[in-house]
mmCIF file of C-alpha atoms (C1' of nucleotides) in Angstrom:
data_model
loop_
_atom_site.group_PDB
_atom_site.id
_atom_site.type_symbol
_atom_site.label_atom_id
_atom_site.label_comp_id
_atom_site.label_asym_id
_atom_site.label_seq_id
_atom_site.Cartn_x
_atom_site.Cartn_y
_atom_site.Cartn_z
ATOM 1 C CA UNK T 1 0.000 0.000 0.000
ATOM 2 C CA UNK T 2 1.307 3.422 -0.956
ATOM 3 C CA UNK T 3 1.462 6.096 1.717
ATOM 4 C CA UNK T 4 -0.949 8.969 1.255
ATOM 5 C CA UNK T 5 -1.425 12.268 2.979
ATOM 6 C CA UNK T 6 -4.777 13.829 3.688
ATOM 7 C CA UNK T 7 -3.727 16.684 5.949
ATOM 8 C CA UNK T 8 -0.296 18.184 5.309
ATOM 9 C CA UNK T 9 1.796 18.766 8.426
ATOM 10 C CA UNK T 10 4.239 21.651 8.597
ATOM 11 C CA UNK T 11 5.121 20.933 12.229
ATOM 12 C CA UNK T 12 8.914 20.958 11.740
ATOM 13 C CA UNK T 13 8.798 24.368 10.076
ATOM 14 C CA UNK T 14 6.580 25.750 12.810
ATOM 15 C CA UNK T 15 9.477 25.189 15.189
ATOM 16 C CA UNK T 16 11.141 28.169 13.570
ATOM 17 C CA UNK T 17 9.967 31.633 14.556
ATOM 18 C CA UNK T 18 11.186 32.818 11.166
ATOM 19 C CA UNK T 19 8.624 30.596 9.487
ATOM 20 C CA UNK T 20 5.814 32.263 11.415
ATOM 21 C CA UNK T 21 7.245 35.667 10.594
ATOM 22 C CA UNK T 22 7.267 34.839 6.905
ATOM 23 C CA UNK T 23 3.688 33.570 6.910
ATOM 24 C CA UNK T 24 2.418 36.574 8.852
ATOM 25 C CA UNK T 25 4.343 38.933 6.599
ATOM 26 C CA UNK T 26 2.730 37.383 3.536
ATOM 27 C CA UNK T 27 -0.667 38.240 4.999
ATOM 28 C CA UNK T 28 0.388 41.752 5.934
ATOM 29 C CA UNK T 29 1.917 42.403 2.536
ATOM 30 C CA UNK T 30 -1.130 41.159 0.652
ATOM 31 C CA UNK T 31 -3.380 43.326 2.794
ATOM 32 C CA UNK T 32 -1.089 46.325 2.397
ATOM 33 C CA UNK T 33 -0.872 46.042 -1.383
ATOM 34 C CA UNK T 34 -4.620 45.715 -1.502
ATOM 35 C CA UNK T 35 -5.037 48.951 0.457
ATOM 36 C CA UNK T 36 -2.384 50.810 -1.517
ATOM 37 C CA UNK T 37 -3.809 49.763 -4.878
ATOM 38 C CA UNK T 38 -6.650 52.209 -4.187
ATOM 39 C CA UNK T 39 -4.005 54.962 -4.373
ATOM 40 C CA UNK T 40 -2.143 53.398 -7.311
ATOM 41 C CA UNK T 41 0.777 52.740 -5.012
ATOM 42 C CA UNK T 42 2.739 49.622 -4.166
ATOM 43 C CA UNK T 43 4.611 48.895 -0.973
ATOM 44 C CA UNK T 44 7.872 50.188 -2.391
ATOM 45 C CA UNK T 45 6.494 53.357 -3.993
ATOM 46 C CA UNK T 46 4.492 54.150 -0.867
ATOM 47 C CA UNK T 47 7.596 53.739 1.294
ATOM 48 C CA UNK T 48 9.523 55.982 -1.071
ATOM 49 C CA UNK T 49 6.830 58.641 -0.946
ATOM 50 C CA UNK T 50 6.683 58.551 2.848
ATOM 51 C CA UNK T 51 10.439 58.981 3.126
ATOM 52 C CA UNK T 52 10.434 61.876 0.665
ATOM 53 C CA UNK T 53 7.622 63.583 2.581
ATOM 54 C CA UNK T 54 9.421 63.016 5.868
ATOM 55 C CA UNK T 55 12.843 63.978 4.527
ATOM 56 C CA UNK T 56 12.439 66.951 2.176
ATOM 57 C CA UNK T 57 15.504 67.289 -0.009
ATOM 58 C CA UNK T 58 16.594 63.653 0.301
ATOM 59 C CA UNK T 59 18.851 62.430 -2.504
ATOM 60 C CA UNK T 60 18.111 59.369 -4.580
ATOM 61 C CA UNK T 61 21.152 57.551 -3.274
ATOM 62 C CA UNK T 62 20.079 58.200 0.314
ATOM 63 C CA UNK T 63 16.592 57.018 -0.501
ATOM 64 C CA UNK T 64 17.871 53.854 -2.158
ATOM 65 C CA UNK T 65 19.936 53.049 0.914
ATOM 66 C CA UNK T 66 16.991 53.692 3.247
ATOM 67 C CA UNK T 67 14.742 51.474 1.138
ATOM 68 C CA UNK T 68 17.459 48.827 0.867
ATOM 69 C CA UNK T 69 17.169 48.680 -2.910
ATOM 70 C CA UNK T 70 19.699 49.269 -5.667
ATOM 71 C CA UNK T 71 19.950 52.716 -7.235
ATOM 72 C CA UNK T 72 18.949 51.600 -10.722
ATOM 73 C CA UNK T 73 15.744 50.099 -9.395
ATOM 74 C CA UNK T 74 14.818 53.310 -7.642
ATOM 75 C CA UNK T 75 14.940 55.329 -10.854
ATOM 76 C CA UNK T 76 11.747 53.872 -12.306
ATOM 77 C CA UNK T 77 9.913 54.386 -8.999
ATOM 78 C CA UNK T 78 10.996 58.020 -8.808
ATOM 79 C CA UNK T 79 10.142 58.506 -12.474
ATOM 80 C CA UNK T 80 6.599 57.429 -11.813
ATOM 81 C CA UNK T 81 6.121 59.546 -8.687
ATOM 82 C CA UNK T 82 7.451 62.552 -10.597
ATOM 83 C CA UNK T 83 5.237 61.915 -13.619
ATOM 84 C CA UNK T 84 2.229 61.792 -11.290
ATOM 85 C CA UNK T 85 3.418 65.110 -9.861
ATOM 86 C CA UNK T 86 3.588 63.710 -6.341
ATOM 87 C CA UNK T 87 7.232 64.742 -6.034
ATOM 88 C CA UNK T 88 9.683 67.151 -7.654
ATOM 89 C CA UNK T 89 13.212 66.361 -8.756
ATOM 90 C CA UNK T 90 15.392 69.463 -8.685
ATOM 91 C CA UNK T 91 19.096 69.859 -9.251
ATOM 92 C CA UNK T 92 21.107 70.500 -6.132
ATOM 93 C CA UNK T 93 22.845 73.833 -6.760
ATOM 94 C CA UNK T 94 25.955 72.977 -4.798
ATOM 95 C CA UNK T 95 26.360 69.549 -6.447
ATOM 96 C CA UNK T 96 24.918 69.418 -9.908
ATOM 97 C CA UNK T 97 25.197 65.628 -10.081
ATOM 98 C CA UNK T 98 22.537 65.161 -7.421
ATOM 99 C CA UNK T 99 18.801 65.639 -7.408
ATOM 100 C CA UNK T 100 16.801 66.900 -4.458
ATOM 101 C CA UNK T 101 13.565 65.049 -3.962
ATOM 102 C CA UNK T 102 10.633 66.851 -2.407
ATOM 103 C CA UNK T 103 6.953 66.014 -2.161
ATOM 104 C CA UNK T 104 4.419 68.309 -3.795
ATOM 105 C CA UNK T 105 1.266 69.338 -1.989
ATOM 106 C CA UNK T 106 -0.572 66.621 -3.892
ATOM 107 C CA UNK T 107 2.114 64.145 -2.839
ATOM 108 C CA UNK T 108 1.779 65.060 0.828
ATOM 109 C CA UNK T 109 -1.989 64.808 0.631
ATOM 110 C CA UNK T 110 -1.899 61.413 -1.046
ATOM 111 C CA UNK T 111 0.670 60.266 1.467
ATOM 112 C CA UNK T 112 -1.563 61.367 4.337
ATOM 113 C CA UNK T 113 -4.598 59.624 2.947
ATOM 114 C CA UNK T 114 -2.675 56.448 2.241
ATOM 115 C CA UNK T 115 -1.092 56.488 5.696
ATOM 116 C CA UNK T 116 -4.506 56.773 7.300
ATOM 117 C CA UNK T 117 -5.806 53.828 5.299
ATOM 118 C CA UNK T 118 -2.705 51.752 5.982
ATOM 119 C CA UNK T 119 -2.942 52.556 9.684
ATOM 120 C CA UNK T 120 -6.571 51.469 9.796
ATOM 121 C CA UNK T 121 -5.711 48.153 8.166
ATOM 122 C CA UNK T 122 -2.786 47.595 10.491
ATOM 123 C CA UNK T 123 -5.072 48.272 13.418
ATOM 124 C CA UNK T 124 -7.565 45.723 12.090
ATOM 125 C CA UNK T 125 -4.873 43.095 11.629
ATOM 126 C CA UNK T 126 -3.457 43.664 15.099
ATOM 127 C CA UNK T 127 -6.698 44.309 16.955
ATOM 128 C CA UNK T 128 -6.441 41.138 19.028
ATOM 129 C CA UNK T 129 -2.909 41.971 20.121
ATOM 130 C CA UNK T 130 -2.632 44.363 23.046
ATOM 131 C CA UNK T 131 -0.301 47.355 23.107
ATOM 132 C CA UNK T 132 2.210 45.770 25.473
ATOM 133 C CA UNK T 133 2.574 42.711 23.314
ATOM 134 C CA UNK T 134 2.935 44.859 20.213
ATOM 135 C CA UNK T 135 5.747 46.886 21.696
ATOM 136 C CA UNK T 136 7.528 43.783 22.935
ATOM 137 C CA UNK T 137 7.255 42.365 19.416
ATOM 138 C CA UNK T 138 8.667 45.567 17.920
ATOM 139 C CA UNK T 139 11.455 45.511 20.471
ATOM 140 C CA UNK T 140 12.313 41.917 19.607
ATOM 141 C CA UNK T 141 12.238 42.623 15.885
ATOM 142 C CA UNK T 142 14.556 45.597 16.382
ATOM 143 C CA UNK T 143 17.013 43.355 18.181
ATOM 144 C CA UNK T 144 17.014 40.928 15.279
ATOM 145 C CA UNK T 145 17.548 43.754 12.831
ATOM 146 C CA UNK T 146 20.414 45.040 14.945
ATOM 147 C CA UNK T 147 22.092 41.639 14.615
ATOM 148 C CA UNK T 148 22.757 42.173 10.932
ATOM 149 C CA UNK T 149 24.232 45.609 11.570
ATOM 150 C CA UNK T 150 26.697 44.189 14.064
ATOM 151 C CA UNK T 151 27.650 41.523 11.497
ATOM 152 C CA UNK T 152 28.543 44.170 8.946
ATOM 153 C CA UNK T 153 30.600 46.221 11.367
ATOM 154 C CA UNK F 1 18.865 77.694 0.541
ATOM 155 C CA UNK F 2 17.951 74.207 -0.586
ATOM 156 C CA UNK F 3 16.907 71.686 2.054
ATOM 157 C CA UNK F 4 19.313 68.853 2.626
ATOM 158 C CA UNK F 5 19.190 65.683 4.651
ATOM 159 C CA UNK F 6 22.096 64.233 6.534
ATOM 160 C CA UNK F 7 20.349 61.527 8.521
ATOM 161 C CA UNK F 8 17.312 59.906 6.887
ATOM 162 C CA UNK F 9 14.302 59.505 9.171
ATOM 163 C CA UNK F 10 11.922 56.588 8.715
ATOM 164 C CA UNK F 11 9.893 57.541 11.793
ATOM 165 C CA UNK F 12 6.477 57.424 10.064
ATOM 166 C CA UNK F 13 7.128 53.908 8.772
ATOM 167 C CA UNK F 14 8.300 52.735 12.178
ATOM 168 C CA UNK F 15 4.783 53.422 13.418
ATOM 169 C CA UNK F 16 3.724 50.314 11.546
ATOM 170 C CA UNK F 17 4.495 46.935 13.088
ATOM 171 C CA UNK F 18 4.439 45.506 9.570
ATOM 172 C CA UNK F 19 7.441 47.664 8.689
ATOM 173 C CA UNK F 20 9.444 46.163 11.546
ATOM 174 C CA UNK F 21 8.323 42.692 10.525
ATOM 175 C CA UNK F 22 9.549 43.265 6.987
ATOM 176 C CA UNK F 23 12.916 44.576 8.083
ATOM 177 C CA UNK F 24 13.450 41.726 10.535
ATOM 178 C CA UNK F 25 12.344 39.198 7.949
ATOM 179 C CA UNK F 26 14.899 40.553 5.479
ATOM 180 C CA UNK F 27 17.620 39.834 8.028
ATOM 181 C CA UNK F 28 16.264 36.381 8.811
ATOM 182 C CA UNK F 29 15.921 35.479 5.145
ATOM 183 C CA UNK F 30 19.453 36.616 4.303
ATOM 184 C CA UNK F 31 20.831 34.616 7.205
ATOM 185 C CA UNK F 32 18.751 31.577 6.266
ATOM 186 C CA UNK F 33 19.788 31.602 2.633
ATOM 187 C CA UNK F 34 23.376 31.946 3.726
ATOM 188 C CA UNK F 35 23.079 28.857 5.936
ATOM 189 C CA UNK F 36 21.190 26.846 3.333
ATOM 190 C CA UNK F 37 23.673 27.654 0.563
ATOM 191 C CA UNK F 38 26.066 25.290 2.320
ATOM 192 C CA UNK F 39 23.619 22.500 1.473
ATOM 193 C CA UNK F 40 22.835 23.838 -2.023
ATOM 194 C CA UNK F 41 19.327 24.645 -0.872
ATOM 195 C CA UNK F 42 17.269 27.801 -0.950
ATOM 196 C CA UNK F 43 14.451 28.720 1.390
ATOM 197 C CA UNK F 44 11.843 27.323 -0.948
ATOM 198 C CA UNK F 45 13.606 24.050 -1.779
ATOM 199 C CA UNK F 46 14.443 23.488 1.878
ATOM 200 C CA UNK F 47 10.813 24.036 2.848
ATOM 201 C CA UNK F 48 9.741 21.599 0.147
ATOM 202 C CA UNK F 49 12.212 18.981 1.338
ATOM 203 C CA UNK F 50 11.087 19.348 4.954
ATOM 204 C CA UNK F 51 7.437 18.912 3.984
ATOM 205 C CA UNK F 52 8.217 15.845 1.881
ATOM 206 C CA UNK F 53 10.205 14.290 4.737
ATOM 207 C CA UNK F 54 7.424 15.083 7.192
ATOM 208 C CA UNK F 55 4.619 13.991 4.859
ATOM 209 C CA UNK F 56 5.749 10.882 2.987
ATOM 210 C CA UNK F 57 3.566 10.354 -0.056
ATOM 211 C CA UNK F 58 2.490 13.995 -0.393
ATOM 212 C CA UNK F 59 1.316 15.001 -3.858
ATOM 213 C CA UNK F 60 2.755 17.906 -5.782
ATOM 214 C CA UNK F 61 -0.523 19.766 -5.694
ATOM 215 C CA UNK F 62 -0.708 19.391 -1.909
ATOM 216 C CA UNK F 63 2.872 20.544 -1.598
ATOM 217 C CA UNK F 64 2.277 23.573 -3.820
ATOM 218 C CA UNK F 65 -0.690 24.564 -1.657
ATOM 219 C CA UNK F 66 1.301 24.131 1.549
ATOM 220 C CA UNK F 67 4.160 26.206 0.169
ATOM 221 C CA UNK F 68 1.732 28.804 -1.184
ATOM 222 C CA UNK F 69 3.281 28.679 -4.641
ATOM 223 C CA UNK F 70 1.786 27.869 -8.046
ATOM 224 C CA UNK F 71 2.018 24.314 -9.350
ATOM 225 C CA UNK F 72 4.135 25.159 -12.388
ATOM 226 C CA UNK F 73 6.758 26.801 -10.199
ATOM 227 C CA UNK F 74 6.983 23.755 -7.996
ATOM 228 C CA UNK F 75 7.887 21.497 -10.910
ATOM 229 C CA UNK F 76 11.396 22.875 -11.308
ATOM 230 C CA UNK F 77 12.033 22.631 -7.567
ATOM 231 C CA UNK F 78 10.889 19.019 -7.472
ATOM 232 C CA UNK F 79 12.905 18.263 -10.607
ATOM 233 C CA UNK F 80 16.037 19.422 -8.880
ATOM 234 C CA UNK F 81 15.421 17.544 -5.635
ATOM 235 C CA UNK F 82 14.750 14.402 -7.661
ATOM 236 C CA UNK F 83 17.846 14.857 -9.808
ATOM 237 C CA UNK F 84 19.911 15.152 -6.639
ATOM 238 C CA UNK F 85 18.265 11.926 -5.445
ATOM 239 C CA UNK F 86 16.956 13.576 -2.301
ATOM 240 C CA UNK F 87 13.402 12.543 -3.139
ATOM 241 C CA UNK F 88 11.583 10.003 -5.296
ATOM 242 C CA UNK F 89 8.645 10.697 -7.560
ATOM 243 C CA UNK F 90 6.489 7.589 -8.007
ATOM 244 C CA UNK F 91 3.179 7.158 -9.754
ATOM 245 C CA UNK F 92 0.230 6.718 -7.454
ATOM 246 C CA UNK F 93 -1.253 3.336 -8.405
ATOM 247 C CA UNK F 94 -4.834 4.327 -7.631
ATOM 248 C CA UNK F 95 -4.582 7.626 -9.567
ATOM 249 C CA UNK F 96 -2.078 7.501 -12.343
ATOM 250 C CA UNK F 97 -2.192 11.261 -12.860
ATOM 251 C CA UNK F 98 -0.571 11.948 -9.519
ATOM 252 C CA UNK F 99 2.940 11.485 -8.208
ATOM 253 C CA UNK F 100 3.820 10.451 -4.690
ATOM 254 C CA UNK F 101 6.746 12.336 -3.275
ATOM 255 C CA UNK F 102 8.955 10.661 -0.724
ATOM 256 C CA UNK F 103 12.349 11.548 0.680
ATOM 257 C CA UNK F 104 15.242 9.168 0.137
ATOM 258 C CA UNK F 105 17.605 8.280 2.961
ATOM 259 C CA UNK F 106 20.028 10.879 1.584
ATOM 260 C CA UNK F 107 17.183 13.393 1.512
ATOM 261 C CA UNK F 108 16.264 12.747 5.127
ATOM 262 C CA UNK F 109 19.890 13.008 6.172
ATOM 263 C CA UNK F 110 20.420 16.285 4.336
ATOM 264 C CA UNK F 111 17.170 17.591 5.773
ATOM 265 C CA UNK F 112 18.316 16.708 9.299
ATOM 266 C CA UNK F 113 21.672 18.368 8.866
ATOM 267 C CA UNK F 114 20.153 21.480 7.353
ATOM 268 C CA UNK F 115 17.504 21.668 10.081
ATOM 269 C CA UNK F 116 20.206 21.518 12.741
ATOM 270 C CA UNK F 117 22.141 24.327 11.089
ATOM 271 C CA UNK F 118 19.017 26.416 10.555
ATOM 272 C CA UNK F 119 18.008 25.881 14.175
ATOM 273 C CA UNK F 120 21.410 26.991 15.402
ATOM 274 C CA UNK F 121 21.193 30.178 13.362
ATOM 275 C CA UNK F 122 17.670 30.887 14.556
ATOM 276 C CA UNK F 123 18.858 30.436 18.106
ATOM 277 C CA UNK F 124 21.689 32.914 17.509
ATOM 278 C CA UNK F 125 19.333 35.475 16.014
ATOM 279 C CA UNK F 126 16.849 35.115 18.855
ATOM 280 C CA UNK F 127 19.294 34.625 21.709
ATOM 281 C CA UNK F 128 18.383 37.922 23.375
ATOM 282 C CA UNK F 129 14.696 37.106 23.302
ATOM 283 C CA UNK F 130 13.444 34.908 26.106
ATOM 284 C CA UNK F 131 11.184 31.911 25.584
ATOM 285 C CA UNK F 132 8.057 33.603 26.896
ATOM 286 C CA UNK F 133 8.454 36.528 24.552
ATOM 287 C CA UNK F 134 9.116 34.188 21.636
ATOM 288 C CA UNK F 135 5.951 32.223 22.243
ATOM 289 C CA UNK F 136 3.886 35.370 22.629
ATOM 290 C CA UNK F 137 5.330 36.569 19.319
ATOM 291 C CA UNK F 138 4.472 33.266 17.648
ATOM 292 C CA UNK F 139 0.996 33.452 19.107
ATOM 293 C CA UNK F 140 0.497 36.975 17.797
ATOM 294 C CA UNK F 141 1.797 36.042 14.349
ATOM 295 C CA UNK F 142 -0.584 33.076 14.253
ATOM 296 C CA UNK F 143 -3.488 35.401 14.982
ATOM 297 C CA UNK F 144 -2.499 37.630 12.088
ATOM 298 C CA UNK F 145 -2.214 34.635 9.800
ATOM 299 C CA UNK F 146 -5.641 33.459 10.934
ATOM 300 C CA UNK F 147 -7.084 36.807 9.839
ATOM 301 C CA UNK F 148 -6.509 36.033 6.185
ATOM 302 C CA UNK F 149 -8.162 32.628 6.527
ATOM 303 C CA UNK F 150 -11.302 34.172 7.971
ATOM 304 C CA UNK F 151 -11.329 36.635 5.065
ATOM 305 C CA UNK F 152 -11.361 33.835 2.537
ATOM 306 C CA UNK F 153 -14.129 31.885 4.264
ATOM 307 C "C1'" DC Z 1 -20.294 7.356 -23.534
ATOM 308 C "C1'" DA Z 2 -19.607 12.247 -23.681
ATOM 309 C "C1'" DT Z 3 -18.296 15.913 -20.810
ATOM 310 C "C1'" DA Z 4 -16.150 17.987 -17.104
ATOM 311 C "C1'" DA Z 5 -12.660 18.143 -13.669
ATOM 312 C "C1'" DT Z 6 -7.983 17.043 -11.858
ATOM 313 C "C1'" DG Z 7 -2.644 16.386 -11.579
ATOM 314 C "C1'" DA Z 8 1.198 17.510 -13.710
ATOM 315 C "C1'" DT Z 9 3.722 19.751 -17.259
ATOM 316 C "C1'" DT Z 10 5.178 23.141 -20.888
ATOM 317 C "C1'" DA Z 11 5.348 27.538 -22.712
ATOM 318 C "C1'" DT Z 12 5.192 32.142 -21.817
ATOM 319 C "C1'" DG Z 13 4.955 36.664 -19.723
ATOM 320 C "C1'" DT Z 14 5.397 39.902 -15.933
ATOM 321 C "C1'" DT Z 15 7.604 41.816 -12.099
ATOM 322 C "C1'" DC Z 16 11.412 42.243 -9.026
ATOM 323 C "C1'" DT Z 17 16.072 42.647 -8.263
ATOM 324 C "C1'" DA Z 18 21.040 42.775 -9.258
ATOM 325 C "C1'" DT Z 19 25.143 43.921 -12.172
ATOM 326 C "C1'" DA Z 20 27.862 46.278 -15.649
ATOM 327 C "C1'" DA Z 21 28.660 50.042 -18.335
ATOM 328 C "C1'" DC Z 22 27.932 54.844 -19.227
ATOM 329 C "C1'" DT Z 23 27.543 60.233 -18.633
ATOM 330 C "C1'" DA Z 24 28.217 64.193 -16.025
ATOM 331 C "C1'" DA Z 25 30.055 66.380 -12.254
ATOM 332 C "C1'" DA Z 26 32.903 66.738 -8.163
ATOM 333 C "C1'" DT Z 27 37.045 65.581 -5.524
ATOM 334 C "C1'" DA Z 28 41.965 64.000 -4.780
ATOM 335 C "C1'" DC Z 29 46.569 64.597 -5.598
ATOM 336 C "C1'" DG Z 30 51.006 64.660 -8.113
ATOM 337 C "C1'" DC H 1 46.677 73.375 -12.633
ATOM 338 C "C1'" DG H 2 45.515 68.926 -14.984
ATOM 339 C "C1'" DT H 3 45.012 64.104 -14.717
ATOM 340 C "C1'" DA H 4 43.001 60.295 -12.122
ATOM 341 C "C1'" DT H 5 39.588 58.754 -9.113
ATOM 342 C "C1'" DT H 6 35.206 58.917 -7.015
ATOM 343 C "C1'" DT H 7 30.284 59.919 -6.824
ATOM 344 C "C1'" DA H 8 25.176 60.651 -8.448
ATOM 345 C "C1'" DG H 9 22.242 59.248 -11.517
ATOM 346 C "C1'" DT H 10 20.946 56.684 -15.633
ATOM 347 C "C1'" DT H 11 20.671 53.028 -19.222
ATOM 348 C "C1'" DA H 12 20.948 48.477 -20.693
ATOM 349 C "C1'" DT H 13 20.600 43.958 -19.527
ATOM 350 C "C1'" DA H 14 20.291 39.614 -17.290
ATOM 351 C "C1'" DG H 15 18.606 36.553 -13.854
ATOM 352 C "C1'" DA H 16 15.295 35.034 -10.364
ATOM 353 C "C1'" DA H 17 10.679 34.787 -8.666
ATOM 354 C "C1'" DC H 18 6.073 34.431 -9.542
ATOM 355 C "C1'" DA H 19 1.757 34.104 -12.264
ATOM 356 C "C1'" DT H 20 -1.273 32.702 -16.307
ATOM 357 C "C1'" DA H 21 -2.795 30.022 -20.281
ATOM 358 C "C1'" DA H 22 -2.686 25.996 -22.843
ATOM 359 C "C1'" DT H 23 -1.846 21.054 -23.141
ATOM 360 C "C1'" DC H 24 -1.775 15.931 -22.086
ATOM 361 C "C1'" DA H 25 -3.126 12.102 -19.524
ATOM 362 C "C1'" DT H 26 -6.227 10.351 -16.404
ATOM 363 C "C1'" DT H 27 -10.228 10.176 -13.499
ATOM 364 C "C1'" DA H 28 -14.846 11.560 -12.100
ATOM 365 C "C1'" DT H 29 -19.565 12.997 -13.396
ATOM 366 C "C1'" DG H 30 -24.000 12.941 -15.534
#
DNA sequence: CATAATGATTATGTTCTATAACTAAATACG
DNA sequence: CGTATTTAGTTATAGAACATAATCATTATG
């Protein structure tokens, strides 16, 4: 008789916290992209817009580093935000190689609206998890992130 | 005077737990792929191997569902595991459309070794986080995951 | 028995991401 | 100075990851 499986067990993978993080992140990302699609934004372009709003005059290279993506891949994202007139791309007078990125009024407004919607969805996803638990999760995640920085140093 | 940024602030994004989850997951994934490269495995092929070891006789369609990937994309992964003689792909006698996937002895051994290495790296990443916190994190992540299941039902 | 549905595969296309090579401008230094 | 090197941004391109449509063989349905 050949062995057959009716219910698939992923018990060994569930031993790893990283596995749970990946599965939860998949849910969060799907939800986030769903919300952002209403604003014609994706996770990466939304993040870029937020950082430009928060850091007026940021350079593309700084933005690429902050987003942890390669410079060439940022170009197309910036192109689109500029074409939609959500940001401006002006030459830096003191260094004519660089561009200064700044959000337009429309960009700041869209960013605000999107942030509100994203926040509401986050709240819905995390509603069962109390504030203390959330902050201990964030603290733990920050520690993990810090691990990779100490590796590189 | 043009505005310029010396230190980039991502404060608005840090408001979102999902942002921290993404950043931590990037670190975990990089570390994991680094560990698995020693066994010529990637995250996805390792996960597949684990599920085949744990569920002898699993079908490709069941495995694709468990891994949350499309069937066509699983084929190449299974091809490689079979070519490396880590798994076998046998016709199911009662349904000659389907294949039964089973790990070979070499597959189980590689899986064990990889799991040990992965576990050690997880432990290193999470060393600062005590057991109670870890299980409350896992519990919270499971609740988030459950959210998407209740959406689909 | 004809039709529909299923498991796996092939072919194909899209998106994401990384690398190399290039232009223009700024800096380093002999 | 002026030549070499570095930096900011871009273009071109290639690979990996992921999704869709079409196909073949087989099984289930009416």
